Coordinates of C-alpha atoms in Angstrom, one line a residue:
Chain E
M1 CA 29.4 16.5 -10.4
L2 CA 26.4 18.9 -10.1
S3 CA 26.5 21.4 -7.2
P4 CA 24.5 20.6 -4.1
E5 CA 22.1 23.5 -5.1
K6 CA 21.5 22.1 -8.6
I7 CA 20.7 18.7 -7.1
S8 CA 18.3 20.2 -4.7
D9 CA 16.7 22.2 -7.4
C10 CA 16.4 19.2 -9.7
V11 CA 14.5 17.3 -6.9
S12 CA 12.2 20.3 -6.0
D13 CA 11.4 20.9 -9.7
A14 CA 10.6 17.2 -10.3
I15 CA 8.3 17.0 -7.3
A16 CA 6.5 20.2 -8.3
S17 CA 6.0 18.8 -11.8
I18 CA 4.1 15.8 -10.7
S19 CA 0.6 16.1 -12.1
Y20 CA -2.5 14.6 -10.4
P21 CA -5.8 13.7 -11.9
D22 CA -8.6 16.1 -10.9
Q23 CA -11.0 13.4 -9.9
P24 CA -11.8 11.8 -7.6
A25 CA -10.5 14.8 -5.5
G26 CA -11.0 12.8 -2.3
L27 CA -8.2 10.5 -3.4
Y28 CA -5.7 12.9 -5.1
T29 CA -5.9 16.1 -3.0
P30 CA -4.5 14.4 0.1
I31 CA -1.6 12.9 -2.0
A32 CA -0.7 16.4 -3.4
Y33 CA -1.0 17.8 0.1
T34 CA 1.4 15.2 1.4
L35 CA 4.0 15.5 -1.3
E36 CA 3.9 19.3 -1.4
S37 CA 4.5 19.5 2.4
G38 CA 8.3 19.6 2.1
G39 CA 10.8 17.7 4.2
K40 CA 14.5 17.4 3.7
R41 CA 14.2 15.4 0.3
L42 CA 17.3 13.7 1.5
R43 CA 16.5 10.4 -0.3
P44 CA 16.0 11.7 -3.9
Q45 CA 18.9 14.0 -3.5
L46 CA 21.2 11.1 -2.6
T47 CA 20.0 9.2 -5.7
L48 CA 20.8 12.1 -8.0
A49 CA 24.1 12.9 -6.2
V50 CA 25.4 9.4 -6.6
C51 CA 24.3 9.2 -10.2
S52 CA 26.0 12.5 -10.9
A53 CA 29.1 11.7 -8.9
L54 CA 29.5 8.7 -11.1
G55 CA 29.4 10.9 -14.3
C56 CA 25.9 10.1 -15.4
D57 CA 23.2 12.6 -16.4
V58 CA 20.8 12.9 -13.4
E59 CA 17.8 13.0 -15.8
R60 CA 18.1 9.3 -16.1
A61 CA 17.7 8.9 -12.3
I62 CA 14.8 11.3 -11.6
S63 CA 11.9 8.9 -12.0
A64 CA 13.4 6.4 -9.6
A65 CA 14.5 9.2 -7.2
L66 CA 10.8 10.4 -7.2
G67 CA 9.7 6.8 -6.6
I68 CA 11.8 6.6 -3.5
E69 CA 10.6 10.0 -2.2
I70 CA 7.0 9.1 -2.7
F71 CA 7.5 5.7 -0.9
H72 CA 9.0 7.5 2.0
N73 CA 6.1 9.9 2.2
F74 CA 3.7 7.0 1.9
T75 CA 5.3 5.3 5.0
L76 CA 5.0 8.6 7.0
L77 CA 1.4 8.9 6.0
H78 CA 0.5 5.4 7.2
D79 CA 2.9 5.6 10.2
D80 CA 1.0 8.8 11.3
V81 CA -2.3 6.9 11.2
M82 CA -0.8 3.9 13.3
D83 CA 0.7 6.4 15.8
A84 CA -2.4 8.6 15.8
A85 CA 0.0 11.6 15.2
D86 CA -1.7 15.0 14.8
L87 CA 1.1 17.0 13.1
R88 CA 3.8 16.3 10.5
R89 CA 6.1 19.1 9.3
G90 CA 4.0 21.7 11.1
R91 CA 0.8 20.7 9.3
L92 CA -2.2 18.5 10.2
T93 CA -1.6 14.9 9.3
V94 CA -3.9 13.5 6.5
H95 CA -6.1 11.4 8.9
K96 CA -6.5 14.5 11.1
R97 CA -7.3 16.9 8.3
W98 CA -9.5 14.4 6.4
N99 CA -10.2 11.0 8.1
E100 CA -8.5 7.7 8.7
N101 CA -10.1 6.0 5.6
T102 CA -8.7 8.7 3.4
A103 CA -5.3 8.4 4.9
I104 CA -5.3 4.6 4.3
L105 CA -6.6 4.8 0.6
S106 CA -4.4 7.8 -0.4
G107 CA -1.4 6.0 1.2
D108 CA -2.2 2.9 -0.9
A109 CA -2.3 5.0 -4.0
M110 CA 1.0 6.7 -3.1
L111 CA 2.7 3.3 -2.9
T112 CA 1.4 2.4 -6.3
M113 CA 2.5 5.8 -7.7
A114 CA 5.9 5.3 -6.1
T115 CA 6.2 1.9 -7.9
E116 CA 5.2 3.3 -11.2
F117 CA 7.9 6.0 -10.9
I118 CA 10.4 3.2 -10.1
A119 CA 9.2 1.4 -13.2
G120 CA 10.1 4.6 -15.1
A121 CA 13.9 3.9 -14.5
P122 CA 15.9 3.3 -17.6
V123 CA 14.8 0.0 -19.1
E124 CA 18.1 -1.8 -18.9
V125 CA 18.3 -1.5 -15.1
M126 CA 14.6 -1.2 -14.3
P127 CA 14.0 -4.9 -13.3
K128 CA 17.0 -4.9 -10.9
I129 CA 16.0 -1.6 -9.4
M130 CA 12.4 -2.8 -9.0
H131 CA 13.5 -5.9 -7.1
L132 CA 15.8 -3.8 -4.9
F133 CA 12.9 -1.4 -4.2
N134 CA 10.4 -4.1 -3.3
R135 CA 13.0 -5.9 -1.0
T136 CA 13.7 -2.5 0.7
A137 CA 10.0 -1.8 1.1
M138 CA 9.5 -5.2 2.8
E139 CA 12.4 -4.4 5.2
V140 CA 10.9 -1.0 6.0
Y141 CA 7.6 -2.7 6.9
E142 CA 9.5 -5.3 9.0
G143 CA 11.3 -2.4 10.8
Q144 CA 7.9 -0.7 11.5
Q145 CA 6.6 -4.0 12.9
Y146 CA 9.5 -4.4 15.2
D147 CA 9.1 -0.9 16.4
V148 CA 5.5 -1.6 17.3
D149 CA 6.6 -4.9 19.0
F150 CA 9.2 -3.1 21.0
E151 CA 6.7 -0.7 22.5
H152 CA 5.4 -3.5 24.8
S153 CA 8.7 -4.9 25.8
N154 CA 11.4 -3.8 28.3
D155 CA 13.8 -6.5 27.1
V156 CA 14.9 -5.0 23.9
T157 CA 18.7 -5.2 23.4
V158 CA 20.8 -2.5 21.9
A159 CA 21.6 -4.8 18.9
Q160 CA 17.9 -5.4 18.3
Y161 CA 17.2 -1.7 18.4
I162 CA 20.0 -0.9 15.9
E163 CA 18.6 -3.6 13.6
M164 CA 15.1 -2.1 13.9
I165 CA 16.2 1.4 12.9
R166 CA 18.4 -0.2 10.1
L167 CA 15.3 -1.7 8.7
K168 CA 12.9 1.1 9.4
T169 CA 15.1 4.0 8.3
S170 CA 18.5 3.1 6.9
V171 CA 17.9 0.6 4.2
L172 CA 15.9 3.2 2.2
L173 CA 18.8 5.6 2.3
G174 CA 21.0 2.7 1.1
C175 CA 18.5 1.9 -1.6
A176 CA 18.4 5.6 -2.7
C177 CA 22.2 5.6 -3.0
R178 CA 22.4 2.2 -4.7
V179 CA 19.7 3.2 -7.3
G180 CA 21.8 6.2 -8.3
A181 CA 24.8 3.9 -8.8
M182 CA 22.7 1.3 -10.8
V183 CA 21.3 4.0 -13.1
A184 CA 25.0 5.2 -13.6
G185 CA 25.9 1.6 -14.7
A186 CA 28.3 1.3 -11.7
S187 CA 29.9 -2.1 -10.8
E188 CA 28.5 -4.2 -8.0
E189 CA 31.4 -3.1 -5.8
V190 CA 30.7 0.6 -6.3
A191 CA 26.9 0.0 -5.9
D192 CA 27.7 -1.9 -2.6
A193 CA 29.9 0.9 -1.3
F194 CA 27.2 3.6 -1.8
Y195 CA 24.6 1.2 -0.3
K196 CA 26.8 1.1 2.8
Y197 CA 27.3 4.8 2.8
G198 CA 23.5 5.4 2.8
E199 CA 22.9 2.7 5.4
N200 CA 25.5 4.1 7.9
L201 CA 24.3 7.7 7.1
G202 CA 20.8 6.6 8.0
L203 CA 21.9 5.0 11.3
A204 CA 23.7 8.2 12.2
F205 CA 20.6 10.3 11.3
Q206 CA 18.2 8.2 13.3
L207 CA 20.5 8.1 16.5
R208 CA 21.0 11.9 16.2
D209 CA 17.2 12.1 16.2
D210 CA 17.0 10.1 19.4
W211 CA 19.7 12.4 20.9
L212 CA 18.0 15.6 19.8
D213 CA 14.7 14.6 21.3
T214 CA 16.4 14.6 24.8
Y215 CA 19.3 16.9 24.4
G216 CA 18.4 19.2 21.6
D217 CA 18.0 23.0 21.9
P218 CA 14.2 23.5 22.2
L219 CA 14.6 26.8 20.2
V220 CA 16.3 25.2 17.2
F221 CA 14.8 21.7 17.3
G222 CA 11.2 22.9 16.7
K223 CA 9.7 20.1 18.8
Q224 CA 9.1 19.7 22.5
I225 CA 12.2 18.3 24.1
G226 CA 11.6 15.1 26.0
G227 CA 8.7 13.9 23.9
D228 CA 10.2 10.4 23.7
I229 CA 10.7 10.2 27.4
I230 CA 7.2 11.3 28.1
N231 CA 5.8 8.7 25.7
G232 CA 8.1 6.0 27.0
K233 CA 9.4 5.4 23.5
K234 CA 12.2 2.9 23.3
T235 CA 15.1 5.0 22.0
W236 CA 18.8 4.1 22.1
L237 CA 19.1 6.2 25.2
L238 CA 16.2 4.5 27.0
I239 CA 17.2 0.9 26.0
N240 CA 20.7 1.5 27.3
A241 CA 19.4 3.0 30.5
I242 CA 17.1 -0.1 31.0
A243 CA 20.0 -2.4 30.4
E244 CA 22.3 -0.6 32.9
C245 CA 19.8 0.7 35.5
R246 CA 16.8 -1.5 35.0
N247 CA 14.9 -1.1 38.2
E248 CA 15.6 2.5 38.8
I249 CA 14.4 3.5 35.3
L250 CA 11.4 1.3 35.2
D251 CA 10.4 2.7 38.6
I252 CA 10.5 6.2 37.2
L253 CA 8.5 5.3 34.1
A254 CA 5.9 3.5 36.3
E255 CA 5.4 6.5 38.6
D256 CA 2.6 9.0 38.0
L257 CA 4.8 12.1 37.4
E258 CA 4.3 15.4 35.7
P259 CA 5.8 15.2 32.2
S260 CA 8.5 17.8 33.0
E261 CA 9.4 15.9 36.2
R262 CA 9.7 12.6 34.4
V263 CA 11.9 14.1 31.7
E264 CA 14.2 15.5 34.4
Q265 CA 14.4 12.2 36.4
V266 CA 15.1 10.1 33.3
R267 CA 17.6 12.6 31.9
A268 CA 19.4 12.5 35.3
V269 CA 19.9 8.7 34.8
Y270 CA 21.1 9.2 31.3
D271 CA 23.6 11.9 32.4
R272 CA 25.0 9.7 35.2
L273 CA 25.5 6.9 32.6
N274 CA 27.1 9.4 30.3
L275 CA 24.6 8.5 27.5
N276 CA 24.7 12.0 26.2
D277 CA 28.4 11.7 25.1
R278 CA 28.1 8.0 24.3
C279 CA 25.2 8.6 21.9
R280 CA 27.0 11.3 20.2
A281 CA 30.1 9.2 19.8
L282 CA 28.1 6.5 18.3
V283 CA 26.5 9.0 15.8
S284 CA 30.1 10.1 14.9
D285 CA 31.2 6.4 14.5
Y286 CA 28.4 5.7 12.0
A287 CA 29.1 8.9 10.0
D288 CA 32.8 7.8 9.9
K289 CA 31.7 4.4 8.7
A290 CA 29.6 6.1 5.9
I291 CA 32.5 8.1 4.8
H292 CA 35.0 5.2 4.7
A293 CA 32.5 3.0 2.8
L294 CA 33.5 5.3 -0.1
D295 CA 37.3 4.9 0.3
G296 CA 37.7 2.5 -2.5
V297 CA 35.5 4.4 -5.0
D298 CA 37.1 6.7 -7.5
L299 CA 35.4 10.1 -7.0
D300 CA 36.6 13.6 -7.9
A301 CA 37.1 16.1 -5.1
D302 CA 33.7 17.8 -5.4
A303 CA 31.8 14.5 -5.1
R304 CA 33.9 13.3 -2.1
A305 CA 33.3 16.7 -0.4
Y306 CA 29.6 16.3 -1.0
F307 CA 29.3 12.9 0.7
D308 CA 31.8 13.8 3.5
N309 CA 29.9 17.0 4.3
L310 CA 26.5 15.2 4.4
A311 CA 27.8 12.6 6.8
R312 CA 29.4 15.3 8.9
R313 CA 26.2 17.4 8.9
S314 CA 24.3 14.3 10.4
V315 CA 26.7 14.5 13.3
E316 CA 26.2 18.1 14.0
R317 CA 22.7 18.9 12.9
N318 CA 20.4 20.4 15.6
Y319 CA 17.1 20.1 13.8
Chain W
M1 CA -6.0 -25.7 -23.4
L2 CA -5.6 -27.1 -19.9
S3 CA -8.8 -28.3 -18.2
P4 CA -10.6 -26.0 -15.8
E5 CA -9.7 -28.4 -13.0
K6 CA -6.0 -28.2 -14.0
I7 CA -6.1 -24.5 -14.0
S8 CA -7.8 -24.4 -10.6
D9 CA -5.2 -26.8 -9.3
C10 CA -2.3 -24.7 -10.7
V11 CA -3.6 -21.6 -8.9
S12 CA -4.1 -23.5 -5.6
D13 CA -0.7 -25.0 -5.7
A14 CA 1.0 -21.7 -6.5
I15 CA -0.8 -20.0 -3.6
A16 CA 0.0 -22.9 -1.1
S17 CA 3.7 -22.7 -2.2
I18 CA 4.2 -19.0 -1.2
S19 CA 6.6 -18.9 1.6
Y20 CA 6.7 -16.3 4.3
P21 CA 9.5 -15.2 6.6
D22 CA 9.1 -16.3 10.2
Q23 CA 9.8 -13.0 11.6
P24 CA 8.4 -10.5 12.4
A25 CA 5.4 -12.8 13.0
G26 CA 3.1 -9.7 13.6
L27 CA 3.6 -8.8 10.0
Y28 CA 3.6 -12.1 8.2
T29 CA 1.0 -14.2 10.1
P30 CA -1.9 -11.9 9.0
I31 CA -0.7 -12.0 5.4
A32 CA -0.6 -15.9 5.4
Y33 CA -4.1 -15.9 7.2
T34 CA -5.5 -13.7 4.5
L35 CA -4.0 -15.6 1.5
E36 CA -5.0 -19.0 2.8
S37 CA -8.5 -18.0 3.5
G38 CA -9.8 -18.9 0.0
G39 CA -12.1 -17.1 -2.2
K40 CA -13.0 -17.9 -5.8
R41 CA -9.4 -17.3 -7.2
L42 CA -11.2 -16.0 -10.3
R43 CA -8.5 -13.6 -11.3
P44 CA -5.5 -15.8 -11.4
Q45 CA -7.5 -18.5 -13.0
L46 CA -8.4 -16.0 -15.7
T47 CA -4.8 -15.2 -16.3
L48 CA -3.7 -18.8 -16.6
A49 CA -6.8 -19.6 -18.7
V50 CA -6.1 -17.0 -21.3
C51 CA -2.4 -17.9 -21.4
S52 CA -3.3 -21.5 -22.0
A53 CA -6.0 -20.8 -24.5
L54 CA -3.4 -19.0 -26.5
G55 CA -1.2 -22.0 -26.6
C56 CA 1.3 -20.8 -24.0
D57 CA 2.7 -22.8 -21.0
V58 CA 0.9 -21.5 -17.9
E59 CA 4.1 -21.7 -15.9
R60 CA 5.2 -18.4 -17.5
A61 CA 2.1 -16.6 -16.2
I62 CA 2.0 -18.0 -12.6
S63 CA 4.0 -15.3 -11.0
A64 CA 2.0 -12.5 -12.5
A65 CA -1.3 -14.4 -11.7
L66 CA -0.2 -14.6 -8.0
G67 CA 0.6 -10.9 -8.1
I68 CA -3.0 -10.1 -9.2
E69 CA -4.5 -12.4 -6.6
I70 CA -2.4 -10.9 -3.8
F71 CA -3.3 -7.4 -4.9
H72 CA -7.0 -8.3 -4.9
N73 CA -6.7 -9.8 -1.3
F74 CA -4.9 -6.6 -0.3
T75 CA -7.8 -4.4 -1.5
L76 CA -10.2 -6.6 0.5
L77 CA -8.0 -6.3 3.6
H78 CA -7.9 -2.5 3.5
D79 CA -11.5 -2.2 2.4
D80 CA -12.6 -4.2 5.4
V81 CA -10.8 -1.8 7.7
M82 CA -12.5 1.2 5.9
D83 CA -15.9 -0.5 6.1
A84 CA -15.3 -1.7 9.7
A85 CA -16.4 -5.2 8.5
D86 CA -16.2 -8.0 11.1
L87 CA -16.2 -11.0 8.8
R88 CA -14.7 -12.1 5.4
R89 CA -15.2 -15.5 3.9
G90 CA -16.7 -16.7 7.2
R91 CA -13.6 -15.7 9.3
L92 CA -12.8 -12.6 11.4
T93 CA -11.3 -9.9 9.4
V94 CA -7.6 -9.0 10.1
H95 CA -8.4 -5.8 11.9
K96 CA -10.8 -7.7 14.1
R97 CA -8.6 -10.7 14.8
W98 CA -5.6 -8.6 15.4
N99 CA -6.0 -4.8 15.3
E100 CA -6.3 -1.9 12.8
N101 CA -2.6 -1.1 12.7
T102 CA -1.8 -4.7 11.9
A103 CA -4.3 -4.6 9.0
I104 CA -2.9 -1.3 7.6
L105 CA 0.8 -2.6 7.7
S106 CA 0.2 -6.2 6.6
G107 CA -1.9 -4.8 3.7
D108 CA 0.9 -2.5 2.7
A109 CA 3.3 -5.4 2.7
M110 CA 0.8 -7.4 0.6
L111 CA 0.8 -4.6 -2.0
T112 CA 4.6 -4.8 -2.2
M113 CA 4.5 -8.5 -2.4
A114 CA 2.0 -8.4 -5.2
T115 CA 4.2 -5.9 -7.1
E116 CA 7.2 -8.3 -6.7
F117 CA 5.3 -11.2 -8.1
I118 CA 4.3 -9.0 -11.1
A119 CA 8.0 -8.1 -11.5
G120 CA 8.5 -11.9 -11.9
A121 CA 6.6 -11.9 -15.2
P122 CA 8.8 -13.0 -18.2
V123 CA 11.3 -10.2 -18.7
E124 CA 10.5 -9.3 -22.3
V125 CA 6.8 -8.4 -21.2
M126 CA 7.4 -7.4 -17.6
P127 CA 7.8 -3.6 -18.0
K128 CA 4.4 -3.5 -20.0
I129 CA 2.7 -5.8 -17.5
M130 CA 4.0 -3.6 -14.6
H131 CA 2.6 -0.4 -16.2
L132 CA -0.8 -2.1 -16.8
F133 CA -0.8 -3.4 -13.2
N134 CA 0.0 0.0 -11.7
R135 CA -2.6 1.8 -13.9
T136 CA -5.2 -0.8 -13.0
A137 CA -4.4 -0.5 -9.3
M138 CA -4.9 3.4 -9.5
E139 CA -8.2 2.7 -11.1
V140 CA -9.3 0.4 -8.3
Y141 CA -8.4 3.1 -5.7
E142 CA -10.4 5.6 -7.7
G143 CA -13.4 3.2 -7.8
Q144 CA -13.1 2.7 -4.0
Q145 CA -13.0 6.6 -3.5
Y146 CA -16.1 7.0 -5.7
D147 CA -17.8 4.3 -3.7
V148 CA -17.1 6.2 -0.5
D149 CA -18.2 9.5 -2.1
F150 CA -21.5 7.9 -3.3
E151 CA -22.4 6.9 0.2
H152 CA -23.3 10.5 1.0
S153 CA -25.1 11.4 -2.2
N154 CA -28.6 10.7 -3.4
D155 CA -27.8 12.1 -6.8
V156 CA -25.7 9.3 -8.2
T157 CA -26.7 8.4 -11.8
V158 CA -26.8 4.8 -13.1
A159 CA -24.0 5.7 -15.5
Q160 CA -21.8 6.9 -12.6
Y161 CA -22.5 3.8 -10.7
I162 CA -21.6 1.6 -13.6
E163 CA -18.3 3.5 -14.0
M164 CA -17.6 3.1 -10.3
I165 CA -18.0 -0.7 -10.3
R166 CA -16.1 -0.8 -13.5
L167 CA -13.1 0.9 -11.8
K168 CA -13.5 -0.9 -8.4
T169 CA -14.1 -4.4 -9.7
S170 CA -14.0 -4.9 -13.5
V171 CA -10.7 -3.4 -14.5
L172 CA -8.8 -5.9 -12.3
L173 CA -10.6 -8.8 -14.2
G174 CA -9.7 -7.1 -17.4
C175 CA -6.2 -6.7 -16.3
A176 CA -6.0 -10.4 -15.2
C177 CA -7.1 -11.5 -18.7
R178 CA -4.9 -9.1 -20.6
V179 CA -1.8 -10.2 -18.5
G180 CA -2.5 -13.8 -19.7
A181 CA -2.5 -12.6 -23.3
M182 CA 0.5 -10.5 -22.9
V183 CA 2.5 -13.4 -21.4
A184 CA 1.5 -15.5 -24.4
G185 CA 2.8 -12.9 -26.7
A186 CA -0.6 -12.1 -28.2
S187 CA -1.2 -9.2 -30.5
E188 CA -2.8 -5.9 -29.2
E189 CA -6.1 -6.9 -30.8
V190 CA -6.3 -10.2 -29.0
A191 CA -5.0 -8.6 -25.7
D192 CA -7.8 -5.9 -26.0
A193 CA -10.4 -8.5 -26.8
F194 CA -9.5 -10.5 -23.6
Y195 CA -9.4 -7.2 -21.6
K196 CA -13.0 -6.5 -22.7
Y197 CA -14.1 -9.9 -21.9
G198 CA -12.8 -9.6 -18.3
E199 CA -14.2 -6.1 -17.9
N200 CA -17.7 -7.2 -19.0
L201 CA -17.5 -10.3 -16.9
G202 CA -16.7 -8.1 -13.9
L203 CA -19.7 -5.9 -14.5
A204 CA -21.9 -9.0 -14.8
F205 CA -20.5 -10.4 -11.6
Q206 CA -20.9 -7.2 -9.6
L207 CA -24.4 -6.5 -10.7
R208 CA -25.4 -10.1 -10.0
D209 CA -23.9 -9.5 -6.5
D210 CA -26.2 -6.5 -6.1
W211 CA -29.2 -8.6 -7.3
L212 CA -28.3 -11.6 -5.0
D213 CA -28.2 -9.3 -1.9
T214 CA -31.8 -8.5 -2.4
Y215 CA -33.3 -11.4 -4.4
G216 CA -31.0 -14.3 -3.5
D217 CA -32.0 -17.5 -1.8
P218 CA -30.9 -17.0 1.9
L219 CA -30.0 -20.7 2.2
V220 CA -27.7 -20.7 -0.8
F221 CA -26.3 -17.1 -0.8
G222 CA -24.8 -17.6 2.7
K223 CA -25.3 -14.0 3.8
Q224 CA -28.3 -12.1 5.2
I225 CA -30.6 -11.1 2.4
G226 CA -31.3 -7.4 2.4
G227 CA -28.0 -6.2 4.0
D228 CA -27.5 -3.6 1.3
I229 CA -31.0 -2.2 1.8
I230 CA -30.6 -2.1 5.6
N231 CA -27.2 -0.3 5.2
G232 CA -28.6 2.1 2.5
K233 CA -25.9 0.9 0.2
K234 CA -26.0 2.6 -3.2
T235 CA -26.5 -0.5 -5.5
W236 CA -27.8 -0.6 -9.0
L237 CA -31.3 -1.4 -7.6
L238 CA -31.4 1.5 -5.2
I239 CA -30.0 4.1 -7.6
N240 CA -32.6 3.2 -10.1
A241 CA -35.4 3.3 -7.5
I242 CA -34.2 6.7 -6.4
A243 CA -34.1 7.9 -9.9
E244 CA -37.6 6.7 -10.6
C245 CA -39.4 7.0 -7.3
R246 CA -37.2 9.5 -5.4
N247 CA -39.5 10.9 -2.7
E248 CA -41.1 7.5 -1.9
I249 CA -37.8 5.6 -1.6
L250 CA -36.0 8.4 0.4
D251 CA -38.9 8.6 2.8
I252 CA -38.7 4.9 3.4
L253 CA -34.9 5.1 4.0
A254 CA -35.4 8.2 6.4
E255 CA -38.0 6.3 8.5
D256 CA -37.0 4.6 11.7
L257 CA -38.0 1.1 10.7
E258 CA -37.2 -2.5 11.9
P259 CA -34.6 -3.8 9.4
S260 CA -37.0 -6.5 8.0
E261 CA -39.7 -4.0 7.6
R262 CA -37.4 -1.7 5.7
V263 CA -36.2 -4.5 3.4
E264 CA -39.9 -5.4 2.7
Q265 CA -40.9 -1.8 1.9
V266 CA -37.9 -1.1 -0.4
R267 CA -38.3 -4.4 -2.2
A268 CA -41.9 -3.6 -2.9
V269 CA -40.7 -0.5 -4.7
Y270 CA -38.2 -2.5 -6.6
D271 CA -40.7 -5.1 -7.6
R272 CA -43.2 -2.4 -8.8
L273 CA -40.5 -0.9 -11.0
N274 CA -39.6 -4.4 -12.2
L275 CA -36.0 -4.0 -11.1
N276 CA -35.7 -7.7 -10.4
D277 CA -36.1 -8.6 -14.1
R278 CA -34.4 -5.5 -15.4
C279 CA -31.2 -6.2 -13.2
R280 CA -31.1 -9.8 -14.5
A281 CA -31.5 -8.7 -18.0
L282 CA -28.5 -6.2 -17.6
V283 CA -26.3 -9.0 -16.0
S284 CA -27.2 -11.1 -19.1
D285 CA -26.3 -8.3 -21.4
Y286 CA -22.9 -7.9 -19.9
A287 CA -22.3 -11.6 -20.1
D288 CA -23.2 -11.5 -23.7
K289 CA -20.9 -8.6 -24.3
A290 CA -18.1 -10.6 -22.6
I291 CA -18.6 -13.6 -24.8
H292 CA -18.9 -11.5 -28.0
A293 CA -15.7 -9.7 -27.1
L294 CA -13.9 -12.9 -28.1
D295 CA -15.8 -13.3 -31.5
G296 CA -12.7 -12.3 -33.5
V297 CA -10.2 -14.3 -31.5
D298 CA -9.1 -17.7 -32.9
L299 CA -9.7 -20.2 -30.1
D300 CA -10.3 -23.9 -30.1
A301 CA -13.6 -25.4 -28.9
D302 CA -12.3 -26.2 -25.4
A303 CA -11.1 -22.6 -24.9
R304 CA -14.2 -21.1 -26.3
A305 CA -16.4 -23.3 -24.0
Y306 CA -14.4 -22.3 -21.0
F307 CA -14.9 -18.6 -21.4
D308 CA -18.5 -18.9 -22.6
N309 CA -19.4 -21.1 -19.5
L310 CA -17.7 -18.7 -17.1
A311 CA -19.8 -15.8 -18.5
R312 CA -23.0 -17.8 -18.3
R313 CA -22.3 -18.9 -14.8
S314 CA -22.0 -15.2 -13.8
V315 CA -25.6 -14.8 -14.9
E316 CA -26.9 -17.8 -13.1
R317 CA -24.8 -18.1 -9.9
N318 CA -26.7 -18.1 -6.7
Y319 CA -23.7 -17.5 -4.3

């Protein structure tokens, strides 16, 4: 299997080599701005890593890997419009730097670009990959819709929340892994195992995100700690607190408090319910599930170490 | 070839048979609302008509035809957000009936649905149809971007305007025709001929739209006459008037006039420049070009009559 550095370089080179028409600049400049702004590039790395771990030349998977990364960036672009977010990866969001119409239209074009890169998958697996990609995209929109619906409800169950983040975040990681396996010509069983790996990795990542927003180190996390509490965002922590201390937590949220005061009071409830440890334990469970999903897959030591380390990092990461 | 009524029924039945998941309703209800709201269904009818004219069972083309119609409706949905339009086909637009975020997300889902229907084309032609569809979609976004860019410019040439409407409107009609030919297994020459037919038909349609907005019969047209003039929209008529009577027309547009007064003054300039007749002559030219694009194609009398009549109707239509 290629080294993690090689895989990362492959992805960076491929993204840097995307060419954009010059005109109309109002359409293509925001797309280049979005795709050049970085991020972890986790999804395309997963696609190439799975492909390589199964003994296949990663060149065959690069087009589909780019399609998945462009799709992911398209969802962030449109989500930022819907959330009226000002910043993404330390830079102005497209609708702030340009305007909302530019963000809508450039996002649409990114979705079509993503689809065209997916269509560049090896022809013998392209139709199956296209169906998986489209089904996954619909699930991501469904997850986004549930996220919006949950904003206005105090009756979201933990199970509904997990299903929402599975749709909004995890299925795309599952898809990224499965595409790598499909390109490599893997059996359905192996493709399923990698899908489960990605899906559980995604759940671990998202729950760690929830935890970091409340319990992260402000110097390392890079964002204001407590932003989710200030915004009343329905995270795993808040949903559990509502389930277990409904009146107390809703009273705090209804009060007209200074932001720092609200964070402190809500966090005091979380601490009393031991949600700090419980959330970290759950992240760890999902990382374990990810690792064990690959138990039946024949992998050499390098490959197994790669996927194990990635899952373990999701438990420990601080930013 | 199937009769025009049969083709129309095929399209209606196919659209009525699309099924939507129940949940999340916030995502799928606006999609059903949009697709059930009617419209001419010109694009999917073209796909099936070309397929049938070339002796192929239209069932083979229905999935791709639906993909093109859903794509068209997705562009209208997002365009209505960008234009802040309140009404479409006599009903509230999605962003008015629900909200802007719903319109963005439901539109995104429609683009993915459209792609999945395109992926349902017969497998031996699907990859080529998918590439054509994606390229066409990018051209449509480019056309929309030029349309936005032109709003703020008084230096748009007639050639630039024609290129803009070719991208924004005509290429999708060309694509619809070409897909019908591709499904039928036609040669490149025949597929090209049908593409040119659709492209010129689209130019005729759009220029007739421009003409109707100023010179249509208010009782038949169904929209307020002069809306484009009131909004200063860069139509073929206005761009020619700016080119030929720049100061006079820009002075009228800069004045603080009652809407009806502005329409009257601008139309007086159009009349003096004979733009009424010149625009109708141009529509007629494009309709002729559409018809002659099919000169070299072997078609039976029914089929030729169908495509001739459609082109002629684009010249005469009053709504």
